[in-house]
Coordinates of N, CA and C in Angstrom, one line a residue:
M8 N 78.8 96.2 29.9 CA 77.6 96.1 30.7 C 78.0 96.1 32.2
F9 N 77.2 96.6 33.1 CA 77.5 96.8 34.4 C 77.2 95.6 35.3
L10 N 76.7 94.5 34.8 CA 76.4 93.3 35.6 C 77.3 92.2 35.4
T11 N 78.6 92.4 35.0 CA 79.5 91.3 34.8 C 80.1 90.7 36.0
S12 N 80.3 91.5 37.1 CA 80.9 90.9 38.3 C 79.8 90.2 39.1
S13 N 80.2 89.1 39.8 CA 79.3 88.4 40.5 C 79.0 89.0 41.9
N14 N 79.8 89.8 42.4 CA 79.6 90.4 43.7 C 79.0 91.8 43.7
I15 N 78.5 92.2 42.6 CA 77.8 93.5 42.5 C 76.4 93.4 43.1
R16 N 76.0 94.3 44.0 CA 74.7 94.3 44.5 C 73.9 95.5 43.9
V17 N 72.6 95.3 43.9 CA 71.7 96.3 43.3 C 70.8 96.9 44.4
Y18 N 70.9 98.2 44.6 CA 70.1 98.8 45.6 C 69.1 99.8 45.0
L19 N 67.8 99.6 45.4 CA 66.8 100.5 45.0 C 66.6 101.6 46.0
A20 N 66.7 102.9 45.6 CA 66.5 104.0 46.5 C 64.9 104.1 46.6
M21 N 64.4 103.8 47.7 CA 62.9 103.8 47.8 C 62.4 105.3 47.8
G22 N 61.2 105.4 47.4 CA 60.6 106.7 47.4 C 60.8 107.4 46.0
I23 N 60.6 108.7 46.0 CA 60.7 109.5 44.8 C 62.0 110.2 44.7
T24 N 62.7 110.2 43.6 CA 63.9 110.9 43.4 C 63.7 112.0 42.3
D25 N 64.3 113.2 42.6 CA 64.3 114.3 41.7 C 65.2 114.0 40.5
M26 N 64.7 113.7 39.3 CA 65.5 113.3 38.2 C 66.3 114.4 37.6
R27 N 66.2 115.6 38.2 CA 67.2 116.7 37.7 C 68.6 116.4 38.3
K28 N 68.6 115.6 39.3 CA 69.9 115.2 39.9 C 70.7 114.4 39.0
S29 N 72.0 114.7 38.9 CA 72.9 114.0 38.1 C 73.9 113.3 39.0
I30 N 75.1 113.0 38.5 CA 76.1 112.2 39.2 C 76.4 112.8 40.6
D31 N 76.7 114.0 40.7 CA 77.1 114.6 42.0 C 75.9 114.5 43.0
G32 N 74.7 114.9 42.6 CA 73.6 114.9 43.5 C 73.2 113.5 43.9
L33 N 73.2 112.6 43.0 CA 72.9 111.2 43.3 C 73.9 110.5 44.2
S34 N 75.2 110.8 44.0 CA 76.2 110.2 44.8 C 76.1 110.8 46.2
I35 N 75.8 112.0 46.4 CA 75.6 112.6 47.7 C 74.3 111.9 48.4
L36 N 73.3 111.7 47.6 CA 72.1 111.0 48.1 C 72.5 109.6 48.6
V37 N 73.3 108.9 47.9 CA 73.7 107.5 48.3 C 74.5 107.6 49.6
S38 N 75.4 108.5 49.7 CA 76.2 108.5 50.9 C 75.5 109.1 52.1
E39 N 74.6 110.1 51.9 CA 74.0 110.7 53.1 C 72.6 110.1 53.4
R40 N 71.8 109.9 52.5 CA 70.4 109.4 52.8 C 70.4 107.9 52.9
L41 N 71.2 107.2 52.0 CA 71.2 105.7 52.1 C 72.3 105.2 53.0
E42 N 73.2 106.1 53.3 CA 74.4 105.7 54.2 C 75.2 104.5 53.6
L43 N 75.4 104.6 52.3 CA 76.2 103.6 51.6 C 77.4 104.3 50.8
D44 N 78.3 103.5 50.4 CA 79.5 104.1 49.7 C 79.2 104.1 48.2
P45 N 79.1 105.3 47.6 CA 78.9 105.4 46.2 C 80.1 104.9 45.3
F46 N 81.2 104.8 45.9 CA 82.4 104.3 45.2 C 82.6 102.8 45.3
S47 N 81.6 102.1 45.8 CA 81.7 100.6 46.0 C 81.6 99.8 44.8
G48 N 81.1 100.3 43.7 CA 80.9 99.6 42.5 C 79.5 98.9 42.4
H49 N 78.7 99.0 43.5 CA 77.4 98.5 43.4 C 76.5 99.5 42.6
L50 N 75.3 99.0 42.2 CA 74.4 99.8 41.4 C 73.3 100.4 42.3
F51 N 73.1 101.7 42.1 CA 72.1 102.4 42.9 C 71.0 102.9 41.9
V52 N 69.8 102.4 42.1 CA 68.7 102.7 41.2 C 67.7 103.7 41.8
F53 N 67.3 104.7 41.0 CA 66.4 105.8 41.4 C 65.3 105.9 40.4
C54 N 64.1 106.2 41.0 CA 62.9 106.3 40.1 C 62.2 107.6 40.4
N55 N 61.6 108.2 39.3 CA 60.8 109.4 39.5 C 59.4 109.2 40.0
R56 N 58.7 110.3 40.2 CA 57.3 110.2 40.7 C 56.4 109.5 39.8
K57 N 56.5 109.7 38.5 CA 55.6 109.1 37.5 C 55.9 107.6 37.2
R58 N 57.1 107.2 37.7 CA 57.6 105.8 37.5 C 57.8 105.5 36.1
N59 N 58.1 106.5 35.3 CA 58.4 106.2 33.8 C 59.9 106.5 33.5
M60 N 60.7 106.8 34.6 CA 62.1 107.1 34.4 C 62.9 106.6 35.5
I61 N 64.0 105.9 35.2 CA 65.0 105.5 36.2 C 66.4 106.0 35.9
K62 N 67.2 106.1 36.9 CA 68.6 106.4 36.7 C 69.4 105.3 37.6
I63 N 70.5 104.9 37.0 CA 71.3 103.9 37.7 C 72.7 104.5 37.8
L64 N 73.2 104.7 39.0 CA 74.5 105.2 39.3 C 75.4 104.1 39.8
Y65 N 76.7 104.1 39.2 CA 77.7 103.2 39.7 C 79.1 103.7 39.4
W66 N 80.0 103.2 40.2 CA 81.4 103.6 40.1 C 82.1 102.5 39.2
D67 N 82.8 102.9 38.2 CA 83.4 101.9 37.3 C 84.9 102.2 37.2
R68 N 85.7 101.6 38.0 CA 87.2 101.7 38.0 C 87.7 103.1 38.2
N69 N 87.4 104.0 37.3 CA 88.1 105.3 37.5 C 87.1 106.5 37.3
G70 N 85.8 106.2 37.5 CA 84.8 107.3 37.4 C 83.4 106.8 37.5
F71 N 82.5 107.7 37.7 CA 81.1 107.4 37.9 C 80.5 107.2 36.5
C72 N 79.5 106.3 36.4 CA 78.7 106.1 35.2 C 77.2 106.3 35.7
L73 N 76.5 106.9 34.8 CA 75.1 107.2 35.0 C 74.3 106.7 33.8
W74 N 73.4 105.8 34.1 CA 72.5 105.2 33.0 C 71.1 105.8 33.3
H75 N 70.5 106.2 32.2 CA 69.2 106.8 32.3 C 68.2 106.2 31.3
K76 N 67.0 105.8 31.8 CA 66.0 105.3 30.9 C 64.7 105.9 31.1
R77 N 64.0 106.3 30.0 CA 62.7 106.9 30.1 C 61.7 106.0 29.2
L78 N 60.7 105.6 29.8 CA 59.6 104.8 29.1 C 58.6 105.8 28.5
E79 N 58.3 105.6 27.3 CA 57.3 106.5 26.6 C 55.9 106.2 26.9
K80 N 55.5 104.9 27.0 CA 54.1 104.5 27.1 C 53.8 103.7 28.4
H81 N 54.8 103.2 29.0 CA 54.6 102.3 30.2 C 55.3 102.8 31.4
F82 N 55.2 102.0 32.5 CA 55.7 102.4 33.8 C 56.6 101.3 34.4
F83 N 57.5 101.7 35.2 CA 58.3 100.7 35.9 C 57.5 100.2 37.1
K84 N 57.6 98.9 37.4 CA 57.0 98.4 38.6 C 57.9 98.7 39.8
W85 N 57.6 99.8 40.5 CA 58.5 100.2 41.6 C 57.9 99.8 42.9
P86 N 58.6 99.1 43.7 CA 58.1 98.6 45.0 C 57.8 99.8 46.0
T87 N 57.0 99.6 46.9 CA 56.8 100.5 48.0 C 57.3 99.9 49.3
S88 N 57.9 100.8 50.1 CA 58.5 100.3 51.3 C 58.7 101.5 52.2
K89 N 58.7 101.3 53.5 CA 59.0 102.4 54.5 C 60.5 102.5 54.7
E90 N 61.2 101.5 54.2 CA 62.7 101.6 54.3 C 63.2 102.6 53.3
E91 N 64.4 103.1 53.5 CA 65.1 104.0 52.6 C 65.6 103.3 51.4
I92 N 66.0 102.0 51.6 CA 66.6 101.2 50.5 C 66.1 99.8 50.5
M93 N 66.2 99.2 49.3 CA 65.8 97.8 49.1 C 66.9 97.2 48.2
T94 N 67.2 95.9 48.5 CA 68.2 95.2 47.7 C 67.4 94.2 46.8
I95 N 67.8 94.2 45.5 CA 67.2 93.2 44.6 C 68.3 92.4 44.0
E96 N 67.9 91.3 43.4 CA 68.8 90.4 42.6 C 69.1 91.1 41.3
K97 N 70.3 90.8 40.7 CA 70.7 91.4 39.4 C 69.7 91.0 38.3
R98 N 69.2 89.8 38.4 CA 68.3 89.3 37.4 C 67.0 90.0 37.4
E99 N 66.6 90.6 38.5 CA 65.3 91.3 38.6 C 65.5 92.7 37.9
L100 N 66.7 93.2 37.8 CA 66.9 94.4 37.1 C 66.6 94.3 35.6
T101 N 66.7 93.2 35.1 CA 66.5 93.0 33.6 C 65.1 92.7 33.3
W102 N 64.2 92.7 34.2 CA 62.7 92.4 33.9 C 62.1 93.6 33.3

């Protein structure tokens, strides 16, 4: 599981993300739009327009990991903000 380290931060990429993006596209988005280091080991969370799909990108020792979840009948509670990025607590990710 990716929440074992105590110093891992969770960043939500605000707005809508094109879910056709994979590791390369999302890591570029992290470095260019969010101005953060995709190799930091922190979790970067992205959501689609319908809010039924999220992707989590993170660096794990020797390579990127991409976790993808799609809800069939429900929606993720995705916050709205004018900022590009929002930080949440790890425990909030499990809700």
